[in-house]
Structure formats: C-alpha cells, structure tokens
Short mmCIF file of C-alpha atoms in Angstrom, two decimals:
data_model
loop_
_atom_site.label_atom_id
_atom_site.label_comp_id
_atom_site.label_asym_id
_atom_site.label_seq_id
_atom_site.Cartn_x
_atom_site.Cartn_y
_atom_site.Cartn_z
CA MET N 172 -20.04 83.99 -24.43
CA THR N 173 -22.74 86.28 -25.81
CA ILE N 174 -26.06 84.73 -26.85
CA ARG N 175 -27.21 86.18 -30.18
CA VAL N 176 -31.00 86.56 -30.40
CA LEU N 177 -33.43 87.36 -33.20
CA VAL N 178 -36.75 88.90 -32.08
CA ALA N 179 -39.90 88.70 -34.20
CA ASP N 180 -43.16 90.44 -33.27
CA ASP N 181 -45.51 92.51 -35.43
CA GLN N 182 -46.21 95.04 -32.64
CA ASP N 183 -43.54 97.73 -32.51
CA ILE N 184 -43.93 98.43 -28.80
CA VAL N 185 -43.68 94.74 -27.87
CA ARG N 186 -40.73 94.11 -30.16
CA THR N 187 -38.93 97.16 -28.79
CA GLY N 188 -39.68 96.17 -25.21
CA LEU N 189 -38.41 92.62 -25.66
CA THR N 190 -35.27 93.94 -27.32
CA MET N 191 -34.61 96.39 -24.48
CA ILE N 192 -35.06 93.68 -21.85
CA LEU N 193 -32.72 91.28 -23.62
CA ASP N 194 -30.08 93.87 -24.50
CA ALA N 195 -29.97 94.86 -20.83
CA GLN N 196 -28.61 91.39 -20.02
CA PRO N 197 -24.79 91.29 -19.93
CA ASP N 198 -24.50 88.15 -22.06
CA ILE N 199 -27.40 88.58 -24.53
CA GLU N 200 -27.38 90.62 -27.73
CA VAL N 201 -30.34 91.16 -30.07
CA ILE N 202 -28.82 90.91 -33.55
CA GLY N 203 -32.01 91.47 -35.54
CA GLN N 204 -35.72 92.25 -35.45
CA ALA N 205 -38.52 91.09 -37.73
CA VAL N 206 -42.10 92.30 -38.09
CA ASN N 207 -43.55 89.07 -39.52
CA GLY N 208 -42.77 85.38 -39.76
CA ARG N 209 -41.53 85.47 -43.35
CA GLU N 210 -38.98 88.16 -42.55
CA ALA N 211 -38.02 86.27 -39.37
CA VAL N 212 -37.23 83.09 -41.30
CA ALA N 213 -35.16 84.99 -43.86
CA LEU N 214 -33.16 86.82 -41.18
CA ALA N 215 -32.67 83.65 -39.14
CA GLN N 216 -31.37 81.73 -42.15
CA ARG N 217 -29.04 84.59 -43.02
CA HIS N 218 -27.62 85.36 -39.55
CA ARG N 219 -28.00 81.99 -37.74
CA PRO N 220 -28.79 83.42 -34.27
CA ASP N 221 -28.26 81.29 -31.18
CA VAL N 222 -31.93 81.73 -30.23
CA CYS N 223 -35.01 82.98 -32.09
CA LEU N 224 -37.77 84.62 -30.01
CA PHE N 225 -41.01 84.51 -32.01
CA ASP N 226 -44.50 85.78 -31.37
CA ILE N 227 -47.19 83.33 -32.48
CA ARG N 228 -49.67 85.69 -34.14
CA MET N 229 -47.86 87.55 -36.94
CA PRO N 230 -48.88 88.56 -40.48
CA GLU N 231 -47.74 86.79 -43.67
CA MET N 232 -46.44 83.80 -41.69
CA ASP N 233 -47.24 83.00 -38.06
CA GLY N 234 -44.68 82.05 -35.44
CA ILE N 235 -45.57 78.35 -35.53
CA GLU N 236 -44.92 78.04 -39.26
CA ALA N 237 -41.73 80.09 -38.91
CA THR N 238 -40.63 77.73 -36.13
CA ARG N 239 -41.42 74.68 -38.26
CA ARG N 240 -39.27 76.00 -41.10
CA LEU N 241 -36.31 76.63 -38.83
CA ALA N 242 -36.59 73.83 -36.26
CA GLY N 243 -39.17 71.34 -37.45
CA PRO N 244 -38.83 67.66 -38.38
CA GLY N 245 -36.41 67.15 -41.24
CA VAL N 246 -34.66 70.50 -40.83
CA GLU N 247 -30.92 70.08 -41.03
CA ASP N 248 -29.01 71.99 -38.33
CA PRO N 249 -32.19 73.37 -36.67
CA LEU N 250 -32.17 76.64 -34.76
CA ALA N 251 -33.32 77.10 -31.17
CA VAL N 252 -36.71 78.81 -31.05
CA VAL N 253 -38.61 80.18 -28.06
CA VAL N 254 -42.24 81.09 -28.74
CA ILE N 255 -43.88 83.89 -26.78
CA THR N 256 -47.54 84.87 -26.84
CA THR N 257 -50.26 86.77 -25.02
CA PHE N 258 -52.70 83.91 -25.40
CA ASP N 259 -52.75 80.93 -23.02
CA LEU N 260 -54.35 78.54 -25.51
CA ASP N 261 -53.58 74.83 -25.67
CA GLU N 262 -53.59 74.70 -29.46
CA TYR N 263 -50.86 77.34 -29.60
CA VAL N 264 -48.62 75.40 -27.27
CA HIS N 265 -49.31 72.11 -29.06
CA GLY N 266 -48.51 73.69 -32.40
CA ALA N 267 -45.33 75.35 -31.15
CA LEU N 268 -43.97 72.19 -29.53
CA LYS N 269 -44.79 70.01 -32.52
CA ALA N 270 -43.10 72.59 -34.76
CA GLY N 271 -39.87 72.19 -32.78
CA ALA N 272 -39.95 75.10 -30.31
CA ARG N 273 -37.55 74.78 -27.41
CA GLY N 274 -39.53 77.05 -25.14
CA PHE N 275 -42.96 78.59 -24.65
CA LEU N 276 -43.64 81.74 -22.65
CA LEU N 277 -46.51 84.09 -22.00
CA LYS N 278 -45.76 87.78 -22.48
CA ASP N 279 -46.47 88.48 -18.81
CA ALA N 280 -43.64 86.14 -17.79
CA GLY N 281 -41.33 88.99 -16.79
CA PRO N 282 -37.68 89.77 -17.59
CA ALA N 283 -36.17 87.11 -15.32
CA LEU N 284 -38.09 84.20 -16.85
CA LEU N 285 -37.54 85.56 -20.36
CA SER N 286 -33.80 85.64 -19.77
CA GLN N 287 -33.90 82.15 -18.27
CA ALA N 288 -35.76 80.81 -21.31
CA ILE N 289 -33.20 82.33 -23.69
CA HIS N 290 -30.31 80.87 -21.70
CA ALA N 291 -32.02 77.48 -21.51
CA ALA N 292 -32.67 77.36 -25.25
CA ALA N 293 -29.10 78.38 -26.05
CA ALA N 294 -27.82 75.59 -23.80
CA GLY N 295 -30.04 72.97 -25.44
CA ASP N 296 -32.56 72.91 -22.61
CA ALA N 297 -36.30 73.51 -22.89
CA LEU N 298 -38.28 75.92 -20.73
CA ILE N 299 -42.05 76.23 -20.75
CA ALA N 300 -43.80 78.82 -18.61
CA PRO N 301 -44.32 77.25 -15.15
CA ALA N 302 -47.92 78.43 -15.08
CA VAL N 303 -48.81 76.17 -17.99
CA THR N 304 -46.19 73.39 -18.05
CA GLY N 305 -47.97 70.44 -16.43
CA ARG N 306 -51.43 71.10 -17.83
CA LEU N 307 -50.25 71.68 -21.36
CA LEU N 308 -47.80 68.79 -21.56
CA ALA N 309 -50.46 66.45 -20.22
CA ALA N 310 -53.04 67.86 -22.64
CA PHE N 311 -50.59 67.44 -25.50
CA ALA N 312 -50.06 63.81 -24.58
CA ASN N 313 -53.78 63.17 -24.19
CA ALA N 314 -54.44 64.75 -27.58
CA ARG N 315 -52.66 61.86 -29.26
CA THR N 316 -55.71 59.63 -29.11
CA GLY N 317 -55.39 56.03 -30.17
CA THR N 318 -51.60 55.97 -29.82
CA ASN N 319 -49.36 54.62 -27.12
CA ALA N 320 -45.88 55.74 -26.22
CA ALA N 321 -43.30 54.00 -28.38
CA GLU N 322 -41.08 51.53 -26.57
CA PRO N 323 -37.46 52.67 -26.21
CA LEU N 324 -35.03 51.28 -28.77
CA GLU N 325 -33.07 50.08 -25.75
CA SER N 326 -34.26 49.81 -22.13
CA LEU N 327 -33.67 52.89 -19.99
CA THR N 328 -31.45 52.54 -16.95
CA ARG N 329 -32.78 53.52 -13.54
CA ARG N 330 -30.81 56.77 -13.67
CA GLU N 331 -32.15 57.51 -17.15
CA GLU N 332 -35.68 57.01 -15.82
CA ASP N 333 -34.86 59.67 -13.21
CA ILE N 334 -33.63 61.96 -15.97
CA VAL N 335 -36.85 61.47 -17.95
CA ILE N 336 -38.99 62.45 -14.95
CA THR N 337 -36.96 65.56 -14.11
CA VAL N 338 -36.89 66.70 -17.73
CA ALA N 339 -40.68 66.22 -17.94
CA ARG N 340 -41.06 68.42 -14.88
CA GLY N 341 -39.26 71.24 -16.64
CA ARG N 342 -35.92 71.07 -14.85
CA THR N 343 -32.85 72.49 -16.55
CA ASN N 344 -29.59 70.54 -16.70
CA SER N 345 -28.19 72.51 -13.76
CA GLU N 346 -31.30 71.88 -11.67
CA ILE N 347 -31.20 68.15 -12.53
CA ALA N 348 -27.55 67.95 -11.53
CA GLU N 349 -28.34 69.52 -8.16
CA GLU N 350 -31.47 67.44 -7.58
CA LEU N 351 -29.87 64.10 -8.48
CA HIS N 352 -26.45 64.95 -7.01
CA ILE N 353 -24.55 64.29 -10.21
CA SER N 354 -22.28 66.45 -12.37
CA LEU N 355 -23.55 68.67 -15.18
CA SER N 356 -21.58 66.68 -17.74
CA THR N 357 -23.17 63.46 -16.47
CA VAL N 358 -26.63 64.98 -16.88
CA LYS N 359 -25.84 65.94 -20.47
CA THR N 360 -24.56 62.44 -21.18
CA HIS N 361 -27.74 60.88 -19.76
CA VAL N 362 -30.02 63.27 -21.67
CA THR N 363 -28.25 62.44 -24.94
CA SER N 364 -28.54 58.72 -24.20
CA VAL N 365 -32.25 59.05 -23.41
CA MET N 366 -32.90 60.93 -26.66
CA ASN N 367 -31.08 58.23 -28.63
CA LYS N 368 -32.98 55.41 -26.93
CA LEU N 369 -36.35 57.10 -27.37
CA GLY N 370 -35.63 58.24 -30.90
CA VAL N 371 -36.56 61.85 -30.11
CA ARG N 372 -34.94 65.14 -31.09
CA ASN N 373 -35.12 67.27 -27.97
CA ARG N 374 -36.08 67.61 -24.31
CA VAL N 375 -39.65 68.62 -25.07
CA GLU N 376 -40.19 65.31 -26.86
CA ILE N 377 -38.71 63.50 -23.85
CA ALA N 378 -41.38 65.21 -21.74
CA MET N 379 -44.09 64.20 -24.22
CA TRP N 380 -42.94 60.58 -24.01
CA ALA N 381 -42.91 60.71 -20.20
CA TYR N 382 -46.58 61.73 -20.15
CA GLU N 383 -47.60 59.26 -22.86
CA SER N 384 -45.90 56.40 -21.04
CA ASP N 385 -47.44 57.40 -17.67
CA ARG N 386 -44.09 58.25 -16.07
CA ILE N 387 -45.81 61.44 -14.93
CA PRO N 388 -49.38 61.31 -13.54
CA ARG N 389 -51.87 63.16 -15.74
#
C-alpha cells in the first residue's frame, strides 16, 4: 500500500529535497507540494493525503496553524501531520503537539528517520526526533503549571500501564509488541483502550499524560 504524502515548505531546495527523498521510497508517493501553510491546508483538504509533512516557519500561515486546521481539537476526520523544522525550540514542539501533530522532526534527521516518521504517522503511531523526545515531552508536561493529570475514566490494567510507559518513550506499535512479547493486534487494542480511558485523541497525548502523572521520571 502506497503512502500518499503532501509536502509543504517555503524553500524550494528543501521542498525538492524532501520530495526526492520520499519519492525514492518504494511505498511512499508525494502527491502534492505547497509553498505556504494556506496552500498546504487547501491541498490537504482537496486531496486527503495519508500524511502531511509541514515546515513550521512558512509565510501566510505557519505549519502549526496549518496543523491545527487539519488535525486540531474539534476537527472531524483529522489528517496525520508530521512537522519538520530546522529549529530545536521547545515552543515549536509544544505548539505542534498541541495542534495535533503526530510527529516532530529536525531537518537534519536524515532519510531513514524521515521515512520512519512518515510510516509511523500513516499507521497511527507518533514519532518525535529521538534527540529531543524526553526533554521536550517533559518540558511540555511541566509547562502545564497548576494542573494535575486527569484521572482515567476507568482504571488502567497493569498491561495498559506498560503500554502507557512504552508509548511515552516513543516506541512504535511494532517495537512495543516485541518489547512486551505480545501481538501487534493486541498492542493496537491496548492503545485504543488506553486512549478511551484517558479521554485523549492520540499517542502523543498518552505520552503527555504519562509525564503529567509521573509515570515517567522528569
């Protein structure tokens, strides 16, 4: 199955380079390119790609606002968005995750990690650049001053607690299955159950909850 990707970046050389890297993958096809966030949103709504790859700093509308319009709270049938940027700044990551991004990468991540992020987003997983994952998730949680993690709607089972911890550490479904010695379908079932019990929309929010509730040391 081919993963259809929309690429948005205002720099021609970067946009072209990302497109060449992705098109070189046997199961990825770039179906459109945009030079700003407004055009990206319009193309995404028209073509419904499997994954959107957005730069953060773009004219007319930045990548965070574009992400919010396509994947943010209240969006029906949200799209999968991976945000990519040159700048390792906490506020960018916070904004992207709150806007509904399913992945966050730095532009020096390399072709292998870029491909992995696209595959993860298409499969419903979340991938954040390993170089920034722990620090940024913890900083995101700490930024919510004066609030405590909401109690689950229903108590988590011991296995679901394991799932929460592995998700918070950035593991994909396949990696969780291998680490916990369970089937891939069982992992997906547990992840869905955890999201329902926590009242969250995606794996990134599971990770946020894990840090807020001190499941993961800060």
